[in-house]
XYZ file of C-alpha atoms in Angstrom:
629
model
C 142.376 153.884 86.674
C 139.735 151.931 87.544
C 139.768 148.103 87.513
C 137.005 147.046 85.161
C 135.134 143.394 85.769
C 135.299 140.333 83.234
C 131.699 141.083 82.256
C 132.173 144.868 81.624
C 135.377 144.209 79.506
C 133.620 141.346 77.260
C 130.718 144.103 76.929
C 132.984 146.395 75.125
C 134.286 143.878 72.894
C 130.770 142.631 72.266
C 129.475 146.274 72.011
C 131.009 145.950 68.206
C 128.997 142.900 67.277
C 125.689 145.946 67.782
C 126.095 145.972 63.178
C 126.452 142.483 62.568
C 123.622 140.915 65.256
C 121.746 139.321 62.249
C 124.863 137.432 61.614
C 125.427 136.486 65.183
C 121.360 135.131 65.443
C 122.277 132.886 62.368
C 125.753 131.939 64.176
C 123.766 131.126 67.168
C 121.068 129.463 65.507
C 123.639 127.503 63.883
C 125.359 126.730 67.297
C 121.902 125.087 68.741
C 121.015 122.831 65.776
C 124.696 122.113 65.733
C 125.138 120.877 69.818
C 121.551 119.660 69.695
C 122.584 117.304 66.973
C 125.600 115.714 68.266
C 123.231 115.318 71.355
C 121.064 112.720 69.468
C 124.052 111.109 68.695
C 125.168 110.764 72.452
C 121.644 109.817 73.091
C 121.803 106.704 70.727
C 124.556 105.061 72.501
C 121.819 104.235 75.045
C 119.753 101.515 72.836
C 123.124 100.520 71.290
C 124.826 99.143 73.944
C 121.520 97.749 75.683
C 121.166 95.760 72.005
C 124.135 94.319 71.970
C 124.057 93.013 75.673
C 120.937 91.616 74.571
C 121.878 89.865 71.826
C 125.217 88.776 74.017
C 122.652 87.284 76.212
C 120.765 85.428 73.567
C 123.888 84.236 72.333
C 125.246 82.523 75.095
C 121.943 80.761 76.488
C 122.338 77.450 77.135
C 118.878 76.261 76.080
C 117.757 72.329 77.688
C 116.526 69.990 75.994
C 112.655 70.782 75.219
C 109.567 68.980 73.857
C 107.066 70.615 71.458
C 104.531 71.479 74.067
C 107.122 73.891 75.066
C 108.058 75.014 72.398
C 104.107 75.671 71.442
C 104.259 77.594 75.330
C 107.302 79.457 74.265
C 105.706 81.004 71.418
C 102.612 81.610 72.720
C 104.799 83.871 75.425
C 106.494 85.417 73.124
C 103.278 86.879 71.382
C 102.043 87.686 73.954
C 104.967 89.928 75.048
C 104.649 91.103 71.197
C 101.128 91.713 72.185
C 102.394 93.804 75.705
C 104.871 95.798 74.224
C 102.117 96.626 71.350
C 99.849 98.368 74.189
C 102.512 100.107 75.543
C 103.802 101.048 72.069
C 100.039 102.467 71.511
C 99.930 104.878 75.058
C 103.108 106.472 73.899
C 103.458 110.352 73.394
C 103.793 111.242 69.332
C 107.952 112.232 69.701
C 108.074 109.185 72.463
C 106.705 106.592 69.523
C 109.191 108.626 67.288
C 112.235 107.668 69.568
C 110.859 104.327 70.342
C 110.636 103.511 66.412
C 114.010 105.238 65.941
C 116.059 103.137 68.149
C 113.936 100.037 67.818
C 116.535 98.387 65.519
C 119.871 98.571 64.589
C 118.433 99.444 60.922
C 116.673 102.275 61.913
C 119.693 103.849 64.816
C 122.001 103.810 61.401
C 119.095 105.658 59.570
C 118.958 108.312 62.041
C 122.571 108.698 62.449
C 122.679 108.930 58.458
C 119.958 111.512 58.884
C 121.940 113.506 61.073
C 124.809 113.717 58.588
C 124.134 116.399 56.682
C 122.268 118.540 59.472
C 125.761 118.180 61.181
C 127.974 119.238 58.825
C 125.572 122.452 57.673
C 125.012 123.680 60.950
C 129.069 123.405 61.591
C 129.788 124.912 58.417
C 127.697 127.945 59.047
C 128.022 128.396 62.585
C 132.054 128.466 61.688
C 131.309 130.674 58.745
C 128.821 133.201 60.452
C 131.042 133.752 63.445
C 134.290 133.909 61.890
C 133.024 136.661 59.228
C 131.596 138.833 62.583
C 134.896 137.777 64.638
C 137.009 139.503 61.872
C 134.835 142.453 60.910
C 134.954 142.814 64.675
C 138.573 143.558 64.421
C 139.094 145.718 61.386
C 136.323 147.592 63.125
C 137.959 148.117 66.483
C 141.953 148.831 64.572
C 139.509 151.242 62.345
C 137.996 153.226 65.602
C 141.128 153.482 67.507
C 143.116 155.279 64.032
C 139.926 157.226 63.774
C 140.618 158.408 67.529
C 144.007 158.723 67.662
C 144.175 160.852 64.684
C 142.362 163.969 65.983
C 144.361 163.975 68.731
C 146.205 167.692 69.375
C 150.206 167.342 68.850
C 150.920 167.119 72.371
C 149.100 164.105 72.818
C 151.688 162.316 70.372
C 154.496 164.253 71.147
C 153.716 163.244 75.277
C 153.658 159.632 73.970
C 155.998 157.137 72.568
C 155.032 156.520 69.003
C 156.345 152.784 69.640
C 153.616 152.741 72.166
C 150.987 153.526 69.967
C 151.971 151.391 66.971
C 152.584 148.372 69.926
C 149.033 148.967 70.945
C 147.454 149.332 67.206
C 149.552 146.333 66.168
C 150.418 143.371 69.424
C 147.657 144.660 71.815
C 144.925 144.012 68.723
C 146.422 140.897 67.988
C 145.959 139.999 71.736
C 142.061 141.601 71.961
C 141.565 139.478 67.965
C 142.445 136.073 70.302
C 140.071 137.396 72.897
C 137.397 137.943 70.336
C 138.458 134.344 69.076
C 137.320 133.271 72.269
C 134.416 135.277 72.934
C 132.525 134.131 69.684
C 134.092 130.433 69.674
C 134.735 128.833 73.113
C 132.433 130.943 75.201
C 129.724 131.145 73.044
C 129.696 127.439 71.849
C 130.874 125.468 74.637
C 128.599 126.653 77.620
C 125.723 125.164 75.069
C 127.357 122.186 74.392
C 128.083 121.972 78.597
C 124.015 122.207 78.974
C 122.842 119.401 75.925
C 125.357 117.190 78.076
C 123.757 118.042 81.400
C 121.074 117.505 80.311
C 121.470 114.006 78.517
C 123.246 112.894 81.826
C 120.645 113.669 83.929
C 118.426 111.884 81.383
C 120.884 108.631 82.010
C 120.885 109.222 85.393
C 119.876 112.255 87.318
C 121.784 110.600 90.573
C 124.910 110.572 89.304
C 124.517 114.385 87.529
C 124.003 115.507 90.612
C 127.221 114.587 91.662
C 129.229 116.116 88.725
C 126.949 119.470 89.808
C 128.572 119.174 93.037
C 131.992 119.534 91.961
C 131.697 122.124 89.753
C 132.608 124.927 91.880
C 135.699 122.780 93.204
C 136.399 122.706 89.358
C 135.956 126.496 88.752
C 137.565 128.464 91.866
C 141.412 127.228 90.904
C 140.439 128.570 87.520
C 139.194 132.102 88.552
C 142.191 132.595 91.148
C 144.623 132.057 88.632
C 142.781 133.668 85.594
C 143.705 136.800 87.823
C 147.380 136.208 87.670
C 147.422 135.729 84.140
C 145.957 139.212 83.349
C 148.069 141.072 85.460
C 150.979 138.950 83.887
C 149.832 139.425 80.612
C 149.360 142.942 80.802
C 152.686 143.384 82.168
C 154.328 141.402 79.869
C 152.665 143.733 76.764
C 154.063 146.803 78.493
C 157.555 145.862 78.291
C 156.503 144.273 74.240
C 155.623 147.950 73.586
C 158.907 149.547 75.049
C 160.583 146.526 72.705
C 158.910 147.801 69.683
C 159.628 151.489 70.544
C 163.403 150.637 71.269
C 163.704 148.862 67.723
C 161.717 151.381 66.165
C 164.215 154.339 67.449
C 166.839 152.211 66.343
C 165.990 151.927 62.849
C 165.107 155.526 62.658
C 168.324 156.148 63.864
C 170.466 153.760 62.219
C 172.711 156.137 60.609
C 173.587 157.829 63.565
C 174.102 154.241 65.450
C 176.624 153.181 62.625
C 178.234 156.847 62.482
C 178.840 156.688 66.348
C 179.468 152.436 66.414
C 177.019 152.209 68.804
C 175.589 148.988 67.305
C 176.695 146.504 70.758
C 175.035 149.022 72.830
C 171.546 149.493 71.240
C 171.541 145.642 71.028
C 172.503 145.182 74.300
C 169.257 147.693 75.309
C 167.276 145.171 73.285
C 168.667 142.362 74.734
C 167.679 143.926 78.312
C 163.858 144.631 77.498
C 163.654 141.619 75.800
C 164.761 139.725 79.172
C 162.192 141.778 80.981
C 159.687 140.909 78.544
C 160.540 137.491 78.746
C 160.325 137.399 82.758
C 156.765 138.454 82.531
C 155.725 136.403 80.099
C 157.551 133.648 82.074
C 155.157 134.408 84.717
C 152.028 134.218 82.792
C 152.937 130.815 81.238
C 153.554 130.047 84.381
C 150.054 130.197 85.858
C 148.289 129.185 82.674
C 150.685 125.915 82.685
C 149.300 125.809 86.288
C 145.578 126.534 85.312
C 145.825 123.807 83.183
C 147.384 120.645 84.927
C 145.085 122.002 88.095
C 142.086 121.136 85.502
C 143.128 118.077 84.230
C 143.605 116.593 87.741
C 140.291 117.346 88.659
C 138.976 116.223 85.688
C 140.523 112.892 85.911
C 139.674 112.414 89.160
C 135.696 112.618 88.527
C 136.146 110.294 85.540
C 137.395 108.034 87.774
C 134.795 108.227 90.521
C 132.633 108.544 87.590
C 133.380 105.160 86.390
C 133.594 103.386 90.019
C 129.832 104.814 90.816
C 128.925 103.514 87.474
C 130.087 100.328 88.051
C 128.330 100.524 91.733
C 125.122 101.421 90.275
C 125.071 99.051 87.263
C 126.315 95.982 89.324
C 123.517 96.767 91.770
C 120.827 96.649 88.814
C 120.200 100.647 89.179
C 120.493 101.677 85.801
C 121.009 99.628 82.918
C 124.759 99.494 81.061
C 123.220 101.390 78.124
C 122.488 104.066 80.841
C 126.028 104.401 81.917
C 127.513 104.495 78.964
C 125.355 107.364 78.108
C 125.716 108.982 81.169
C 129.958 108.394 80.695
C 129.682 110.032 77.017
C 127.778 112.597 77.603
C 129.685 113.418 81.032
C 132.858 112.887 79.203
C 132.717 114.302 75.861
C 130.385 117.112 76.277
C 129.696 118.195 80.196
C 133.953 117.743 80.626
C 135.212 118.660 77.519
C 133.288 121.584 77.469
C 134.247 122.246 80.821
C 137.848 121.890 80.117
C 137.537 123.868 76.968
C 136.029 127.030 79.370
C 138.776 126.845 81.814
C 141.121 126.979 79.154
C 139.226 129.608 77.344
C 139.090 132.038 80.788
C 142.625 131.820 81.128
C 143.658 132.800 77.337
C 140.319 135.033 77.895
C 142.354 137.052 80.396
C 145.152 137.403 79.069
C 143.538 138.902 76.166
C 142.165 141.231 78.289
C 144.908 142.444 79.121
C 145.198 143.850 75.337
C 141.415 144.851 75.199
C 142.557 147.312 78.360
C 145.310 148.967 76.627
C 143.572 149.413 73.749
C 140.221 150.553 74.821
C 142.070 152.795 77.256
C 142.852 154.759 74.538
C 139.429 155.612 74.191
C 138.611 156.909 77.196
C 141.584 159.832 75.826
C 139.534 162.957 74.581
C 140.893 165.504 72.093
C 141.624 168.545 74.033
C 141.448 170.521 71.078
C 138.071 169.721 69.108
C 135.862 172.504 67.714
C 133.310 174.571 69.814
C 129.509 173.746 69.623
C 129.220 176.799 68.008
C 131.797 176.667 65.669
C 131.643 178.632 61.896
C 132.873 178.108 58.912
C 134.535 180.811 57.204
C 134.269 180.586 53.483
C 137.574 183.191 52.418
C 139.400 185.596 54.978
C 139.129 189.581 54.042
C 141.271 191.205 56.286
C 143.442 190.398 59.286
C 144.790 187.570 61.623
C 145.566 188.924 65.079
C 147.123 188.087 68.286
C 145.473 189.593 71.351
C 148.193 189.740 74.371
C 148.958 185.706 73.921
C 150.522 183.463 76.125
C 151.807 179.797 75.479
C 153.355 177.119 77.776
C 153.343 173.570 75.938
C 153.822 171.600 79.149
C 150.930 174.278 80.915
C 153.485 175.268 83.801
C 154.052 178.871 84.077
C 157.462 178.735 81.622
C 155.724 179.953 78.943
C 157.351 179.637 75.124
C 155.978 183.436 74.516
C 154.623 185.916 76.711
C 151.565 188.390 76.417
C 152.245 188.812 72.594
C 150.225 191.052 70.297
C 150.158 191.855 66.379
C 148.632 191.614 63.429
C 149.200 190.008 60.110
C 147.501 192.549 56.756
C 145.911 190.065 54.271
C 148.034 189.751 51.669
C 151.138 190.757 53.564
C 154.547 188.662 53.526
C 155.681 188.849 57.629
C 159.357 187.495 58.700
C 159.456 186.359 62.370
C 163.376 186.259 63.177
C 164.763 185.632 66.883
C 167.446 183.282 68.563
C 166.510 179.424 68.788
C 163.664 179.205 71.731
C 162.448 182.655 71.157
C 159.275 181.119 70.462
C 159.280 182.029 66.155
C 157.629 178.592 65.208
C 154.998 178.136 68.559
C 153.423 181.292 66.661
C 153.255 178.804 63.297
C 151.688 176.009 65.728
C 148.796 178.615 67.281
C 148.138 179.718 63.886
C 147.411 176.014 62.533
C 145.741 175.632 66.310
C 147.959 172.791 66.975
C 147.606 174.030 70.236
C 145.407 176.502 72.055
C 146.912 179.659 73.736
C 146.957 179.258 77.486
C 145.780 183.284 77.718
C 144.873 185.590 74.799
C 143.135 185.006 72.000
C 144.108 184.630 68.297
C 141.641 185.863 65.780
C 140.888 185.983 62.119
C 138.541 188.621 60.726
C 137.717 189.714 64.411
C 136.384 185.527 64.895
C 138.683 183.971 67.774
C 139.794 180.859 65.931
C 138.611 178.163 68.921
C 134.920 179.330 67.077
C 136.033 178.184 63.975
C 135.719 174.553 62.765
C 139.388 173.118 62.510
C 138.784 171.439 59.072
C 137.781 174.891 57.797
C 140.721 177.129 59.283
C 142.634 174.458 58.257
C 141.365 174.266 54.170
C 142.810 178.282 54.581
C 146.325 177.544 55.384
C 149.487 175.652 54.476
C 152.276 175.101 55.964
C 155.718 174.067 54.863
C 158.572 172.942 57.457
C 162.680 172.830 57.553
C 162.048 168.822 57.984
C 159.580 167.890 55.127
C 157.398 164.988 55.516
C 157.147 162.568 52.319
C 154.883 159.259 52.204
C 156.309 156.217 50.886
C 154.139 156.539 47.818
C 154.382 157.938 44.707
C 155.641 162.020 43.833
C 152.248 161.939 42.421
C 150.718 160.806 45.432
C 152.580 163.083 47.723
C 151.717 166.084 45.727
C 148.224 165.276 45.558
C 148.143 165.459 49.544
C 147.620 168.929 49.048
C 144.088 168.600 47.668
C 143.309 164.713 46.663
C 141.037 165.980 44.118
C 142.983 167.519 41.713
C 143.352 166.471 38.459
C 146.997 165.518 37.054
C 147.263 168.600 34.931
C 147.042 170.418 38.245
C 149.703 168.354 39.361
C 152.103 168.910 36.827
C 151.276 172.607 36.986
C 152.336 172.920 40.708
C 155.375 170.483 40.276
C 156.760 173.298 37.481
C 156.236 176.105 40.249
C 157.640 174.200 42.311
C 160.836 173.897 39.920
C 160.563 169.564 40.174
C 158.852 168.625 37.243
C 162.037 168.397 35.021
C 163.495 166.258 37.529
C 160.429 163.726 37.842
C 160.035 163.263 33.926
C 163.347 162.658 34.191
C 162.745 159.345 36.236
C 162.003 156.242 34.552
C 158.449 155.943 35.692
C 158.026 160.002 36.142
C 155.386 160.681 38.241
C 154.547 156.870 39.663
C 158.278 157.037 40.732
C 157.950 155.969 44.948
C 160.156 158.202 46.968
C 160.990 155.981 49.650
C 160.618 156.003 52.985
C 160.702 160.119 54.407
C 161.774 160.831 50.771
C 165.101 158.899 51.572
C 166.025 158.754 47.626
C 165.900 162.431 47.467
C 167.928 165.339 48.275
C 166.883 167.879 51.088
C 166.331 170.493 48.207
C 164.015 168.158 46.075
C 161.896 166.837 48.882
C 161.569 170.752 50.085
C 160.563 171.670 46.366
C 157.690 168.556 46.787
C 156.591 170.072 49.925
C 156.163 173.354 47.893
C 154.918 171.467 45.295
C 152.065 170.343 47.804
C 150.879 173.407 49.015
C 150.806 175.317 45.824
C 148.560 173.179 44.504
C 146.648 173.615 47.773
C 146.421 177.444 46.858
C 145.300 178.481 50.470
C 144.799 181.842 51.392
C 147.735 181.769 54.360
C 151.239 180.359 54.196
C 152.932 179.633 56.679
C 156.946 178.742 56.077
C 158.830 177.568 59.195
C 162.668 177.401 58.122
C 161.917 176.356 54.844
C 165.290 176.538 53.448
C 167.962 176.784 56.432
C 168.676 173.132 55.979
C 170.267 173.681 52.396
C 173.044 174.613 50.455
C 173.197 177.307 48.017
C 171.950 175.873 44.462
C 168.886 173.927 46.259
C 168.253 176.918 48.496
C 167.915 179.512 45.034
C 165.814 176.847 43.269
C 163.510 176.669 46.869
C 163.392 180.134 47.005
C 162.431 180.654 43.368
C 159.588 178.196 43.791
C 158.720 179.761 47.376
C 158.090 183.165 45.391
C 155.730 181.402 43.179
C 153.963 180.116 46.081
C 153.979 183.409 48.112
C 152.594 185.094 45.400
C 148.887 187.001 46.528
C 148.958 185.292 49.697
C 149.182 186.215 53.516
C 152.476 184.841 54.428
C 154.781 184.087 57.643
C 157.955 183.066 57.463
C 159.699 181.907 60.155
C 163.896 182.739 58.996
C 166.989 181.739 60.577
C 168.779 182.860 57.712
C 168.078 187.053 57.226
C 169.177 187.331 53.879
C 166.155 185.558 52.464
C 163.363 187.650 54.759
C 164.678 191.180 53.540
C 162.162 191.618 50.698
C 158.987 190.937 53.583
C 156.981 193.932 53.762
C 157.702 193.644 57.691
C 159.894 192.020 60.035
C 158.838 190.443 63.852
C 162.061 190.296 65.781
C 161.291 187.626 69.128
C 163.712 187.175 72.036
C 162.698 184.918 74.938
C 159.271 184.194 74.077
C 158.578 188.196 73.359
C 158.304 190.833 70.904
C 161.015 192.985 70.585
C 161.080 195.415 67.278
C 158.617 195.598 64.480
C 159.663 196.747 60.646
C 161.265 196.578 57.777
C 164.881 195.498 56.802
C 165.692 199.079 56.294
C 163.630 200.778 59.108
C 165.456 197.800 61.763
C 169.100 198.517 60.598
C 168.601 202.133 60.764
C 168.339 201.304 64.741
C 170.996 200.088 67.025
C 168.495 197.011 67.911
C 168.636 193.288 68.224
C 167.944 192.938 64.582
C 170.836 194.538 63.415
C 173.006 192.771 65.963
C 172.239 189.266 64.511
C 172.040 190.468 61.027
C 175.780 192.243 61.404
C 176.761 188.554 63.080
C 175.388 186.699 60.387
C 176.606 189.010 58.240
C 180.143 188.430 59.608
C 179.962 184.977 59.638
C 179.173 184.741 56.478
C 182.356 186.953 54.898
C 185.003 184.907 56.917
């Protein structure tokens, strides 16, 4: 992949801000009113300290003994330096008489400081307030886009992926690209203002010695970019092995009962233990070069105070600039052209290794759906006749071991069709090409004569249901997880499917009914009961096609009658395929698919397939078999 620049990556990020840039112009506006004011403040230290050396002076003058002729000659040289400074006071600009009357008194330097007061603390407030609310819409915005891209991903994109991966980059990666946005809209944006009000008050001090602070800024920056470099590569690495962490504890708990069953519990904590040391190496590593990024900074930093301070001295002693001057020049160099320097450095270092997050997650990104509908896709309102497979071919990895091979039939409308075979014969891959979870690597698959890559998934998909040996249940209510069959039914609907489904007794039953929660994967219910849900779910989705992959193999004998009652109800008037292990429940299907090693190898009823000496009638005498001893 191709190794993107600082600039590029903090162009994504700031890509998101495109909604909010009203919000941002007040933040900034905000930002300038705010630096420019503590500015003024820096600038008053100027007449402050050249006041107080005055009156110092004034102070500690030994005046001689004097007659009142000079006294009279005093005065009279005093007004007329009253008089002087009045002229001069006169040929001033309008803002220069401003500053001149603002700083001519101690009076009048508290009045504008008190001035400055409330200017300060609105333009804080709202630059914190304005930035903050873009900063965090910036966020939800970015966790929104990356669900809304992951989620029309095919299946093979999640099942080629670790799903502790994907939650590591939806959950620590965004919490590393939030600090970067932090960053972005507080340090970077802030402090590189703040760096040029102090430039530019210490060149007003003294432009001699600003030039010498310019000189050593790039010995200040190039320790900082070397090691900014380390720190991403670090930091990325170290959030690579903080994904495998959270897959490894994720598998874990998923697994739990088999851990306990099999007393595995010292080994799956010792495989924590070892990512976590791995982890911890990294991260070793990247603490280790921001520690360094830092002290480097500080040295340098203190080193220019110092030389700073003896310059100062230098200059002052030799009548240069005036105290008031260098202790304007020190402020201004110290608390703003420093600090804000200092705050940077820091900032590009915990800037890159945020990056490192805003990579993995924007990678994502850059991942198309390989199944997404065809420019010219339709929408087909009801289906009339037949779905068809045209000599189709399917390899989920897309080597030449294909799952089936050159496969052709067709499905009536309204007909009930059994697909039997041995495990790997490729029964459910025909369910998955049906719900185009995946695309056939040759042949087509049609409906009504349309090849189904030319119709829009969302609309193939509102014509068909499907419901699975291993049903999926939310953590949410029965109500809620019946309702994900069509979210705008009303609850009479509800209850109407739940008694097809043969549940309802069973949920009135329940102290809260209906708002009962199932758990997590419907762990407080029985295999039978979270099957009869399932049902519940797509009978109240009423498609035209059902599609039943081992719906009931999974249960024992009372749930499996109550299933299979409900799964009549819910085959009723509908084109159905049922995939079967067990071949006493497919008997009644007006015909019968029989698969071995990804092909097709009888077609036909129960009784037409046991009146040949076929593989149908081998299994079904085997099961049979099995069954009686």
């Amino acid at each position: 992949m191709k190794k993107s620049s600082l600039i590029s990556e903090c162009a994504k990020l700031l890509s998101f801000v495109k909604p909010y840039w009203k919000l941002m112009v007040f933040a900034t506006i905000s930002m300038l009113i705010y630096t420019a004011a503590n500015g003024i403040q820096i600038s008053l230290i100027k007449p402050i300290i050249d006041k107080l050396i005055m009156v110092d002076a004034k102070k500690t003058e030994i005046l001689p003994r004097i007659d009142i002729d000079q006294t009279v000659q005093k005065q009279e040289s005093t007004s007329t330096v009253k008089k002087l400074e009045k002229k001069v006071f006169d040929k001033l600009g309008f803002l220069e008489k401003i500053r001149a009357h603002a700083t001519s008194s101690f009076t009048n330097i508290g009045i504008v400081t008190a001035i400055l007061a409330p200017i300060i603390f609105l333009a804080c407030y709202f630059q914190q307030y304005f930035r903050n609310r873009v900063m965090w819409a910036v966020v939800v915005d970015i966790r929104n886009k990356v669900c809304d891209h992951l989620l029309p991903q095919p299946l093979s994109f999640f099942e080629n992926r670790k799903s502790g991966d994907l939650l590591s980059r939806l959950t620590n990666d965004i919490a590393v690209t939030q600090s970067g946005i932090t960053i972005l809209f507080d340090e970077i944006l802030l402090q590189p203002m703040r760096l040029i009000c102090g430039l530019a008050l210490a060149f007003y001090f003294s432009w001699k010695l600003s030039l010498l602070v310019l000189i050593a800024f790039p010995v200040i920056f190039f320790p900082v970019l070397i090691l900014g470099k380390k720190i991403k590569k670090h930091g990325k690495g170290s959030l690579m092995h903080l994904s495998d962490l959270t897959d490894a504890i994720r598998e874990m708990f998923s697994g739990i009962r088999i851990v306990k069953a099999f007393k595995m519990e010292a080994e799956e904590s010792r495989e924590i233990h070892d990512i976590s040391k791995r982890f911890l190496s990294k991260r070793l590593k990247m603490v280790k070069a921001k520690a360094l990024n830092t002290s480097t900074s500080e040295f340098i930093y203190t080193l220019g105070m110092a030389a700073m301070v003896i310059l100062g001295g230098y200059v002052v002693m030799s009548g240069k600039i005036t105290p008031g001057d260098l202790a304007g020049f020190i402020t201004a160099t110290g608390f703003m052209v420093i600090t804000s320097i200092k705050k940077l450095a820091k900032s590009y270092a915990s800037l890159q290794e945020s990056l490192s997050g805003v990579d993995r997650v924007f990678e994502l990104f850059t991942i198309e759906p390989t199944i997404k509908d065809h420019p010219e896709a339709i929408t087909i309102e009801k289906i009339e006749k037949d779905i068809s497979f045209k000599n189709v071919s399917f390899s989920y990895d897309g080597s030449n071991r294909f799952v089936i091979k050159d496969i052709s039939f067709d499905i009536h409308k309204g007909e009930v069709l059994a697909i039997v075979g041995e495990s790997g014969a490729g029964k459910s891959t025909i369910i998955n090409l049906i719900m185009r979870f995946y695309d056939p690597v040759n042949g087509n698959i049609e409906i009504d004569g349309t090849d189904i890559r030319r119709i829009k998934r969302e609309s193939l998909l509102e014509h068909a249901a499907i419901v699975t040996q291993q049903t999926f249940l939310f953590n949410r209510s029965f109500n809620e997880n019946i309702l994900y069959g069509r979210k705008n039914a009303t609850m009479e609907e509800v209850i109407s499917a739940a008694k097809a489904a043969y549940i309802h007794d069973f949920i009135t039953g329940l102290p809260k009914g209906y708002d009962t929660v199932v758990g997590e994967l419907g762990v407080k219910l029985s295999g039978g009961q979270r099957q009869r849900i399932a049902i519940a779910r797509a009978i109240l989705k009423n498609p035209p096609i059902l599609l039943l992959d081992e719906a009931t193999s999974s249960l024992d004998y009372e749930s499996e009658k109550l299933v299979q009652e409900a799964l009549n109800n819910l085959i009723a008037g509908k084109t159905t395929i049922i995939v079967a292990h067990r071949l006493s429940t497919i008997q009644h299907c007006d015909r019968i698919i029989v698969m071995k090693k990804g092909r097709i190898v009888e077609i036909g009823n129960h009784e037409s397939l046991m009146s040949t000496e076929g593989e149908y009638k081998r299994v079904y005498q085997m099961h049979h078999d099995t069954i009686v001893t």
